[in-house]
CSV table of C-alpha atoms in Angstrom, one decimal:
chain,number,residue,atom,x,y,z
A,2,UNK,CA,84.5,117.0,116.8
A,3,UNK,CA,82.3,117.0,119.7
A,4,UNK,CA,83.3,119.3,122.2
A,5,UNK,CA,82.9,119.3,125.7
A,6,UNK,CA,81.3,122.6,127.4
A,7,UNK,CA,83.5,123.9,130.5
A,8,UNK,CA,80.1,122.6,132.5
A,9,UNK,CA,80.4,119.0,131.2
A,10,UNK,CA,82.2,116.6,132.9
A,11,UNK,CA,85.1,115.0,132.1
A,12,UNK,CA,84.4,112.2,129.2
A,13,UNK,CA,85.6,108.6,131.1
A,14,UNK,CA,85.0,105.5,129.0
A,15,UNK,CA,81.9,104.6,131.2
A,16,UNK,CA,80.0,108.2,130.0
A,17,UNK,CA,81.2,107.5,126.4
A,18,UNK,CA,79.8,103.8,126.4
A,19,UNK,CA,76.3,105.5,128.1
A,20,UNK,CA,76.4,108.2,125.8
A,21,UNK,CA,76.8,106.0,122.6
A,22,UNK,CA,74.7,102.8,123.4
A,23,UNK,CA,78.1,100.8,123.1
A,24,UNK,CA,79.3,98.1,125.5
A,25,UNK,CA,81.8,99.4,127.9
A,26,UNK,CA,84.2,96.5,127.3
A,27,UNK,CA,84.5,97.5,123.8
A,28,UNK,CA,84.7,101.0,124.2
A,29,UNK,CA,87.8,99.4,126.8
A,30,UNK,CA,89.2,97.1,124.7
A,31,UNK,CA,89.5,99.4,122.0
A,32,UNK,CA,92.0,101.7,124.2
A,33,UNK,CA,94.4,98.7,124.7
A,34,UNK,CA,96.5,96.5,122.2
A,35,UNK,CA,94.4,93.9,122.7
A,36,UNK,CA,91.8,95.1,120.3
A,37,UNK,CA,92.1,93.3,116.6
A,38,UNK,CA,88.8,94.4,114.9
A,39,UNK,CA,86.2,96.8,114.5
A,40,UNK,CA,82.6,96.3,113.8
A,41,UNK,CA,81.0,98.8,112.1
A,42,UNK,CA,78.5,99.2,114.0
A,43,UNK,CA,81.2,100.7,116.9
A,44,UNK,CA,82.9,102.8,114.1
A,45,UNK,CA,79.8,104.3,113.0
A,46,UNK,CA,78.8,104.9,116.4
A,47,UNK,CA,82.1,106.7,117.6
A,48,UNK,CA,82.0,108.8,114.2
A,49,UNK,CA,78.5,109.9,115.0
A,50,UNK,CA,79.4,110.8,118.3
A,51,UNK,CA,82.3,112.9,117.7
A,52,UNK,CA,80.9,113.8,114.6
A,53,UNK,CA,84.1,113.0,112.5
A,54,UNK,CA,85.3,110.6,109.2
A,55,UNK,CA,86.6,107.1,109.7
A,56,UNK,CA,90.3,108.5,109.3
A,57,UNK,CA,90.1,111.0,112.2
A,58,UNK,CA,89.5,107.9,114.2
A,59,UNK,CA,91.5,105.1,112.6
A,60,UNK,CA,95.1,104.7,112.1
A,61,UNK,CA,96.8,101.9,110.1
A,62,UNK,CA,99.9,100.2,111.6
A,63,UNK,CA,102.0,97.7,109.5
A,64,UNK,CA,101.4,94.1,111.3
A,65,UNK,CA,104.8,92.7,111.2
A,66,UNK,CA,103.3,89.4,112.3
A,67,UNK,CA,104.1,88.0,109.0
């Protein structure tokens, strides 16, 4: 995982979104329930980032929406 250097700043939503070429509204909807999808195009570009697997990022939650 990408670490941050005691130097670095703190990583907000906006320096993530700079930092991965992704739209800051996505980057904010995906830290809310509101979120239903993810391209993978935003996967891929979080994975690079943090330079981890789809699973370190994902989680799967039953939808009881049924």
């Amino acid at each position: 995982m990408k670490r941050l250097k005691a130097n670095q700043p703190t990583l907000t939503l906006r320096r993530l979104a700079e930092e991965t070429g992704l739209a800051l509204s996505t980057i904010n909807g995906l830290t809310t329930p509101r979120a239903s999808r993810v391209d993978f195009k935003t996967l891929n570009a979080l994975c690079e980032y943090f330079d981890v697997q789809p699973g370190e990022i994902l989680e799967y939650l039953k939808d009881n929406m049924a």
